[in-house]
Short mmCIF file of C-alpha atoms in Angstrom, two decimals:
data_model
loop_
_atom_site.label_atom_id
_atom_site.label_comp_id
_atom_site.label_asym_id
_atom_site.label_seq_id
_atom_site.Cartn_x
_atom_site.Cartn_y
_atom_site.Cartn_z
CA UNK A 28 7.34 6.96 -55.35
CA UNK A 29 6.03 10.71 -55.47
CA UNK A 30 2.90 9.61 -53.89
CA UNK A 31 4.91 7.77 -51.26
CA UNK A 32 6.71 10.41 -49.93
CA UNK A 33 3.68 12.59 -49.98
CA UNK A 34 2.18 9.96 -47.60
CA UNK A 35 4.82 9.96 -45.17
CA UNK A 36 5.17 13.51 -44.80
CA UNK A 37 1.76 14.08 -44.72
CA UNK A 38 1.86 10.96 -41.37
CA UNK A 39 5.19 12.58 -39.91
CA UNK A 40 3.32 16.52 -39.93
CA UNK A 41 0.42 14.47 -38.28
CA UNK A 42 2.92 13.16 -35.62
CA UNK A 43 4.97 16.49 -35.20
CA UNK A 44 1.01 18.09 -34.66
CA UNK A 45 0.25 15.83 -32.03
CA UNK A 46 3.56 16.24 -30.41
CA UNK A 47 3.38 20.08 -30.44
CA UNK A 48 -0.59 20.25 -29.32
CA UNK A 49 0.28 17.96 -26.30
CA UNK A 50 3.66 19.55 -25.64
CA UNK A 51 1.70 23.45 -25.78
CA UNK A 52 -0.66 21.75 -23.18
CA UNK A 53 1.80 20.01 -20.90
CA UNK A 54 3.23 23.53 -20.79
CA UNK A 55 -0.34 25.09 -19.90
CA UNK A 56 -1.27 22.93 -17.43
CA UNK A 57 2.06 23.41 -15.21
CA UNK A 58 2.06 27.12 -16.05
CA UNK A 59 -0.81 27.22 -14.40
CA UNK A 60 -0.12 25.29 -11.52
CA UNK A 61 3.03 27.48 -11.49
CA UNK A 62 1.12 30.67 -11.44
CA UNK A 63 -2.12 30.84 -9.95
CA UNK A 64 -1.32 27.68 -6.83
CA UNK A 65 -2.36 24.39 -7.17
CA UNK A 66 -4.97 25.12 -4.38
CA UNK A 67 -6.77 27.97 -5.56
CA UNK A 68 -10.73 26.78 -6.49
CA UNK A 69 -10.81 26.46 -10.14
CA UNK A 70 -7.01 25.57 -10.82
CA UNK A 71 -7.62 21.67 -10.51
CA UNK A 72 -10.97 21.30 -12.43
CA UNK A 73 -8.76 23.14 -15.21
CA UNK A 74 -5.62 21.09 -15.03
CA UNK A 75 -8.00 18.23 -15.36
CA UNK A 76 -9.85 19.84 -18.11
CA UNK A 77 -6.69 19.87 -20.25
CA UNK A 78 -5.53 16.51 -18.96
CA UNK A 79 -8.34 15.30 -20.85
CA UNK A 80 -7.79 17.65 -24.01
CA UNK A 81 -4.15 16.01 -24.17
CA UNK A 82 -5.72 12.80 -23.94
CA UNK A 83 -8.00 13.06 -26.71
CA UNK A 84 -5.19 14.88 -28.90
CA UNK A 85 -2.65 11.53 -28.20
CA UNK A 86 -5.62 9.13 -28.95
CA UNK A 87 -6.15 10.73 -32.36
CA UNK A 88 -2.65 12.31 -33.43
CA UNK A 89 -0.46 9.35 -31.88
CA UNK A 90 -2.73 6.23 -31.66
CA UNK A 91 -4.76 7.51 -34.66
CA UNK A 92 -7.96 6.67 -33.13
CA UNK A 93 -11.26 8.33 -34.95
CA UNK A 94 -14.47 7.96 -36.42
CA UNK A 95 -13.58 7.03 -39.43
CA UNK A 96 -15.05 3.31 -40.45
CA UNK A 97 -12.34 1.54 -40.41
CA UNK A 98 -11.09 2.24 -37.18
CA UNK A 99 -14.50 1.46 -35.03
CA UNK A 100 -13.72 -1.63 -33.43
CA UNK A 101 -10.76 0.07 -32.11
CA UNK A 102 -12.55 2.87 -31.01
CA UNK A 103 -15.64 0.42 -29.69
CA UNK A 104 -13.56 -1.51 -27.61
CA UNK A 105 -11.79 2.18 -25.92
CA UNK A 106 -15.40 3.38 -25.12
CA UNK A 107 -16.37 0.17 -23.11
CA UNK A 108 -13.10 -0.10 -21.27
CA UNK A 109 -13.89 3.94 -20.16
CA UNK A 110 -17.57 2.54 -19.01
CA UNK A 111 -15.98 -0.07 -17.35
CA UNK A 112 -13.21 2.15 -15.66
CA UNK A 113 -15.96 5.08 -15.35
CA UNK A 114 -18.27 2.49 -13.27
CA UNK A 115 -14.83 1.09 -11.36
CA UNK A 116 -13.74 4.58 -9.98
CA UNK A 117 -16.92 5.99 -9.81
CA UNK A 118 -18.65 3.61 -7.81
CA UNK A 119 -15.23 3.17 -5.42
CA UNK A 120 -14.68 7.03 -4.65
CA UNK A 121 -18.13 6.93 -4.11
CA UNK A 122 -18.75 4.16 -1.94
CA UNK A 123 -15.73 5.18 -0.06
CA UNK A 124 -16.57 8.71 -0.34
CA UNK A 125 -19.76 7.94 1.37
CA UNK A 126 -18.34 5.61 3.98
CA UNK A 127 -15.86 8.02 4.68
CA UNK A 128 -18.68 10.67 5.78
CA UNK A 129 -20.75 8.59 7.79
CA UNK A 130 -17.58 7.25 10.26
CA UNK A 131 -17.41 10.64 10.55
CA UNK A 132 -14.03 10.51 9.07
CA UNK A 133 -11.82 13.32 7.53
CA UNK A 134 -14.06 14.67 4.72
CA UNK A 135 -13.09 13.43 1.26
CA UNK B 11 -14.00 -9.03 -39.31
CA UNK B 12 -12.60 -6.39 -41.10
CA UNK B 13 -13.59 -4.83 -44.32
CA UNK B 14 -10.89 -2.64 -45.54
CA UNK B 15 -8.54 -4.69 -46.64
CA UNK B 16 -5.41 -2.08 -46.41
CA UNK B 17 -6.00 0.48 -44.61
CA UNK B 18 -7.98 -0.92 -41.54
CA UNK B 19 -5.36 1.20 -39.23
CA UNK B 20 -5.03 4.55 -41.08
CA UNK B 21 -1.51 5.25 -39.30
CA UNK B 22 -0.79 2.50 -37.35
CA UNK B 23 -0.05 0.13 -40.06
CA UNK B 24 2.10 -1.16 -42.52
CA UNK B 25 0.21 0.36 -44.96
CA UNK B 26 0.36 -1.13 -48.59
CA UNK B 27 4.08 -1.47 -48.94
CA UNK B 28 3.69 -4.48 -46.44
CA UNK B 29 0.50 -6.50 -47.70
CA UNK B 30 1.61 -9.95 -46.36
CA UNK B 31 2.46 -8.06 -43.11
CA UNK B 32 -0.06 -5.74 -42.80
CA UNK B 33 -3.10 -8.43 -43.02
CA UNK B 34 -1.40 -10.36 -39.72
CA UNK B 35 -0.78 -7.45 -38.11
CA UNK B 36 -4.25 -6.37 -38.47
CA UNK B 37 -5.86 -8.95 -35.97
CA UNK B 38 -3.18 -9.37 -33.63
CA UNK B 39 -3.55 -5.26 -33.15
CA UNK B 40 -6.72 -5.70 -32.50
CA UNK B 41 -6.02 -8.07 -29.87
CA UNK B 42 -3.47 -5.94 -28.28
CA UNK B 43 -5.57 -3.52 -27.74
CA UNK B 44 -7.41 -5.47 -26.00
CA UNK B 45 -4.76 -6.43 -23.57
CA UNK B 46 -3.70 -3.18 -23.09
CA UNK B 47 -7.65 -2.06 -22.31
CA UNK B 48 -7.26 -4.44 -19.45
CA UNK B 49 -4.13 -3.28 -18.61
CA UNK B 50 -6.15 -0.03 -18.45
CA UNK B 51 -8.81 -1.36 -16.21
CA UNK B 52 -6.06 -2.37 -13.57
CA UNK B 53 -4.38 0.94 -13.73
CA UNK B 54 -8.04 2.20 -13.10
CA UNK B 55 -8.50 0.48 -10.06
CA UNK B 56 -5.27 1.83 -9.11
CA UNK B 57 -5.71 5.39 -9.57
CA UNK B 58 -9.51 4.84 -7.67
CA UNK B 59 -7.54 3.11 -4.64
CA UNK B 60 -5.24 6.43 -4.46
CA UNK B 61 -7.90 8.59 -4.70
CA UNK B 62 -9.86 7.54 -2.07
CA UNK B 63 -6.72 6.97 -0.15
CA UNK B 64 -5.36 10.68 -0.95
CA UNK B 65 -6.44 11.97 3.05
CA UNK B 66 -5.34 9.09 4.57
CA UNK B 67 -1.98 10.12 5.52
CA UNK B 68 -2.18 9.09 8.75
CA UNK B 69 0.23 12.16 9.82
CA UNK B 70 3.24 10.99 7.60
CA UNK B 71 4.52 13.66 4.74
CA UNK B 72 2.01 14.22 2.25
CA UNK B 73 2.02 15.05 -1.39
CA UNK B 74 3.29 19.09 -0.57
CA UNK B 75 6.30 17.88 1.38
CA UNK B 76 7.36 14.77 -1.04
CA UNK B 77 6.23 15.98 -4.87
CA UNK B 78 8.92 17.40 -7.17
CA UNK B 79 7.05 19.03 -9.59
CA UNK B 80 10.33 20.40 -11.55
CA UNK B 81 11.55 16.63 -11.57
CA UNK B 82 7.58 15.81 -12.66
CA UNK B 83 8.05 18.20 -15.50
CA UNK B 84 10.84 17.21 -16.69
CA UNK B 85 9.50 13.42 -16.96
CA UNK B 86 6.66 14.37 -18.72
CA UNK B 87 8.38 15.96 -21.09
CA UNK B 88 10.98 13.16 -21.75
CA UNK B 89 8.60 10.69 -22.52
CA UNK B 90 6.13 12.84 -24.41
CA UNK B 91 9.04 13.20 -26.69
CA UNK B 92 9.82 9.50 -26.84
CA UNK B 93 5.87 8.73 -28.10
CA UNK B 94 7.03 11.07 -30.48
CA UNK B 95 10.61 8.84 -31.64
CA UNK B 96 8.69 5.77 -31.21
CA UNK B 97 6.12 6.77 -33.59
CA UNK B 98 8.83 8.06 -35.88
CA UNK B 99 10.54 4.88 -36.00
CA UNK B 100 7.12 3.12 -37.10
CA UNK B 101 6.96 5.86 -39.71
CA UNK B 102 10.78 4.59 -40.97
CA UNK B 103 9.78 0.75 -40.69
CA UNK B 104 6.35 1.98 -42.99
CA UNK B 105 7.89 4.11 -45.91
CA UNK B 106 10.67 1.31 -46.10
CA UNK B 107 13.63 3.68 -45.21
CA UNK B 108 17.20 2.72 -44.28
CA UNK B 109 16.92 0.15 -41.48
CA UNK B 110 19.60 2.45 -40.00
CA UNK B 111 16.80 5.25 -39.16
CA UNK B 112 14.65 2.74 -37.39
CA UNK B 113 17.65 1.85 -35.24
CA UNK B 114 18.38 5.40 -34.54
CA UNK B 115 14.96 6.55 -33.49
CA UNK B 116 14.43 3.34 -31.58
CA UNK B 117 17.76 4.04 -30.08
CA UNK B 118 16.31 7.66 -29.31
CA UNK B 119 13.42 6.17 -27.69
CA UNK B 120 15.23 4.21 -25.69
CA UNK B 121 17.55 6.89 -24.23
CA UNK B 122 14.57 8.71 -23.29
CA UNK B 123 12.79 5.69 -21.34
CA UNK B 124 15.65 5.21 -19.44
CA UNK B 125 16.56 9.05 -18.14
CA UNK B 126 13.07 8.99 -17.65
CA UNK B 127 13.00 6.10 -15.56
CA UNK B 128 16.64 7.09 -13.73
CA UNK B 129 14.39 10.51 -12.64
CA UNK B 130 11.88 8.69 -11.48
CA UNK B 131 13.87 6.26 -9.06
CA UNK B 132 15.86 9.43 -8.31
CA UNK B 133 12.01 11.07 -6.83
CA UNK B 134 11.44 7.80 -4.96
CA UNK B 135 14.81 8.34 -3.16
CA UNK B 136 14.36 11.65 -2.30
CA UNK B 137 10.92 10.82 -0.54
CA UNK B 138 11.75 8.04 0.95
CA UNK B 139 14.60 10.57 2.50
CA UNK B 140 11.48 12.57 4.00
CA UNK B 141 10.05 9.27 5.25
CA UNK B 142 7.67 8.86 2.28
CA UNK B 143 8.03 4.83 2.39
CA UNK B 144 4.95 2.68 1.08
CA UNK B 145 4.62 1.50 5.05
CA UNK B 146 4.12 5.00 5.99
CA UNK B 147 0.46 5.59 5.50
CA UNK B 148 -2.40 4.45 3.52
CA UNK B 149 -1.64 7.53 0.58
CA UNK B 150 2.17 6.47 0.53
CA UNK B 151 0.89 2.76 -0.23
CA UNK B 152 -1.60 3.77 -2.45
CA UNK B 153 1.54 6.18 -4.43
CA UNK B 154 3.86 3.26 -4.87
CA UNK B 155 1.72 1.04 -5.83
CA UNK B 156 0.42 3.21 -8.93
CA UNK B 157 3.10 5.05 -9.66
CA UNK B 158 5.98 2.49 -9.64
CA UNK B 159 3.70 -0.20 -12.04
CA UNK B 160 3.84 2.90 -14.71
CA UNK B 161 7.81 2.74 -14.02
CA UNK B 162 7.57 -0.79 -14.46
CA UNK B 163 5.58 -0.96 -17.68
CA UNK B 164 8.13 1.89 -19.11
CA UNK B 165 11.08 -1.08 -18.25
CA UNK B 166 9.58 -3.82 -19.87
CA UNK B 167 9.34 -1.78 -22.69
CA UNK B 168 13.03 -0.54 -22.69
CA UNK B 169 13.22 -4.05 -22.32
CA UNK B 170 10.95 -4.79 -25.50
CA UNK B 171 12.99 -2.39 -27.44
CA UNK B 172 16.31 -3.74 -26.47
CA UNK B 173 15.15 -7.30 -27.43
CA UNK B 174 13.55 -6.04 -30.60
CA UNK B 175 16.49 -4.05 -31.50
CA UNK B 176 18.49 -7.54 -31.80
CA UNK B 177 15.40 -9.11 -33.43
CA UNK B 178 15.25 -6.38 -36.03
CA UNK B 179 19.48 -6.91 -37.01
CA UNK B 180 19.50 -10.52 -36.83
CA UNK B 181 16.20 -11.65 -38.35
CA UNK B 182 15.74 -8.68 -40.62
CA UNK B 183 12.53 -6.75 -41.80
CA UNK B 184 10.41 -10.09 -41.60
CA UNK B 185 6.33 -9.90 -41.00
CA UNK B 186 6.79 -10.98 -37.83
CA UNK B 187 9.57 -8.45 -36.76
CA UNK B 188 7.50 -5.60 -38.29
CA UNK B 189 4.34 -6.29 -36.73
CA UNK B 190 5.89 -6.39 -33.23
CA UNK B 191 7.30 -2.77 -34.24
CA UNK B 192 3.38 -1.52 -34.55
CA UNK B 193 2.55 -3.24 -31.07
CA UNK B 194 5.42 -1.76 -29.56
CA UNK B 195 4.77 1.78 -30.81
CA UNK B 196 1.00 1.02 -29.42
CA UNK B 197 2.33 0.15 -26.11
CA UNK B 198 4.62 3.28 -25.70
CA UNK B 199 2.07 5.38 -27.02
CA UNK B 200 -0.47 4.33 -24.59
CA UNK B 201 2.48 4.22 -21.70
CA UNK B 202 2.33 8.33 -22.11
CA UNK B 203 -1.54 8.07 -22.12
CA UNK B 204 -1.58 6.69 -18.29
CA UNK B 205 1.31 8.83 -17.46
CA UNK B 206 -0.96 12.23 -18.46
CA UNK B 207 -3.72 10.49 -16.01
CA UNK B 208 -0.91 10.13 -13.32
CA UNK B 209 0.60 14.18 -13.40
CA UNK B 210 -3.44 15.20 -13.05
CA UNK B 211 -4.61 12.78 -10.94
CA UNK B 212 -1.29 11.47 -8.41
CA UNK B 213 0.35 14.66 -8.39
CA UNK B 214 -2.05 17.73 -8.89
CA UNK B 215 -4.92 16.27 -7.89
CA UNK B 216 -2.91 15.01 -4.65
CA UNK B 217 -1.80 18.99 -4.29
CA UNK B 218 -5.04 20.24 -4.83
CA UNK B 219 -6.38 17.94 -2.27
CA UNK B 220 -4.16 16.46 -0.03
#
């Protein structure tokens, strides 16, 4: 019983964690949309720089996703569906990108 | 397939409390996740459609005349806070406490879902106000067609919870019952995931660059 309820307080701090790291970045990233301008050089490569923090911190801290054995098919099957996604929009804003250019349309 | 036998899913699980439970809800996780990977996929093709679409406004209103970002905030917020109740009412279902606290925290959750999705409609209106209709331009089609599907995945799962809800009081605590909780605290879970790739990409990204 003792060892039970040091279980599930030791999974509800790891929730409360994960709720507070992504909430402290949600806050960042509009903060900083707030103050320096969304357009400013810089401001979107770091909005999308924490973007990707939070997503990592909701991947381990909500969906429990790491490197820990028992958890590797999960974390197999996440990697190939970002290759597949990677390739998808990659090669699309690419492709487009490119297209875009050579019709000498607006630049992308 | 798997060698652990208990603790294959160190916190989404049943954990050991749930043996019977926890060995059926082992593969059929595994299996949702790989629905909601190619859920992910589509999503992807979305979000590459609206990027490459993100000029081509075609002289309607574009993303600095139609975004809300106070109404964006306060979205994000709502249903970061509901992946948090959700995955408190899995923690309830695990450590076996009163039935009554899953109820409430699924009730929680589904408070949440809805004001978030009541804000969200509430955005559309307003742009469509400014003449930000899908017809408009290649961007505006690109927006409702990625946006609203996230809208639409956050109903079905108000939806989900609703119908689980009833499940949960009529059929009680069964396997069944509790290994539909752990796939619908997956789904939410990974509902806030595409939403964090919609505020950078959709709305920043379409600031930054539209």
């Amino acid at each position: 019983m003792d060892r039970r309820t040091e279980l599930h307080r030791r999974e509800r701090r790891r929730y409360v964690i994960g709720y507070g790291g992504s909430l402290l970045l949600t806050l960042a990233v509009f903060s900083i949309a707030y103050i320096y301008g969304i357009q400013r050089p810089g401001v979107f490569f770091s909005i999308g720089l924490l973007g990707l923090v939070q997503l990592v911190v909701q991947l381990v801290y909500f969906l429990h996703i790491d490197r820990r054995r028992s958890s590797r098919e999960d974390l197999d099957l996440i990697l190939f569906s970002t290759l597949v996604l990677l390739i998808i929009i990659g090669g699309t804003v690419w492709i487009l990108g490119n297209l875009a250019m050579r019709m000498h349309m607006h630049a992308m | 397939m798997r060698r652990a036998p208990s603790h294959s899913y160190p916190g989404l699980n049943l954990g050991e409390d749930h043996a019977s439970a926890h060995k059926f809800t082992e593969v059929v996780t595994f299996g949702f996740w790989v629905f909601l990977m190619s859920d992910l996929v589509y999503f992807g093709l979305m979000f590459a459609i609206y990027i490459t679409m993100i000029d081509a406004q075609a002289g309607g209103p574009g993303p600095h005349e139609l975004f809300d970002l106070k109404s964006i905030f306060a979205q994000t917020l709502i249903l970061l806070t509901s992946s948090l109740t959700v995955g408190l009412a899995m923690l309830a279902l695990k450590y076996n406490l009163p039935r009554g606290r899953i109820v409430l925290w699924f009730g929680v959750t589904l408070i949440l879902g809805l004001s978030f999705l009541v804000l969200e409609i509430r955005d559309f209106m307003a742009m469509a106000e400014k003449g930000g209709i899908p017809q408009r331009s290649g961007f505006l089609s690109a927006f409702y067609g990625l946006v609203p599907l996230h809208g639409l995945h956050v109903a079905a799962g108000c939806l989900w919870l609703v119908v689980l809800g009833i499940q949960l009081r009529v059929m009680g605590l069964t396997d069944l019952i509790m290994s539909r909780v752990v796939r619908l605290a997956l789904f939410w879970h990974f509902l806030d995931l595409i939403w964090i790739g919609i505020i950078t990409i959709v709305y920043f990204g379409g600031l930054s660059y539209g």
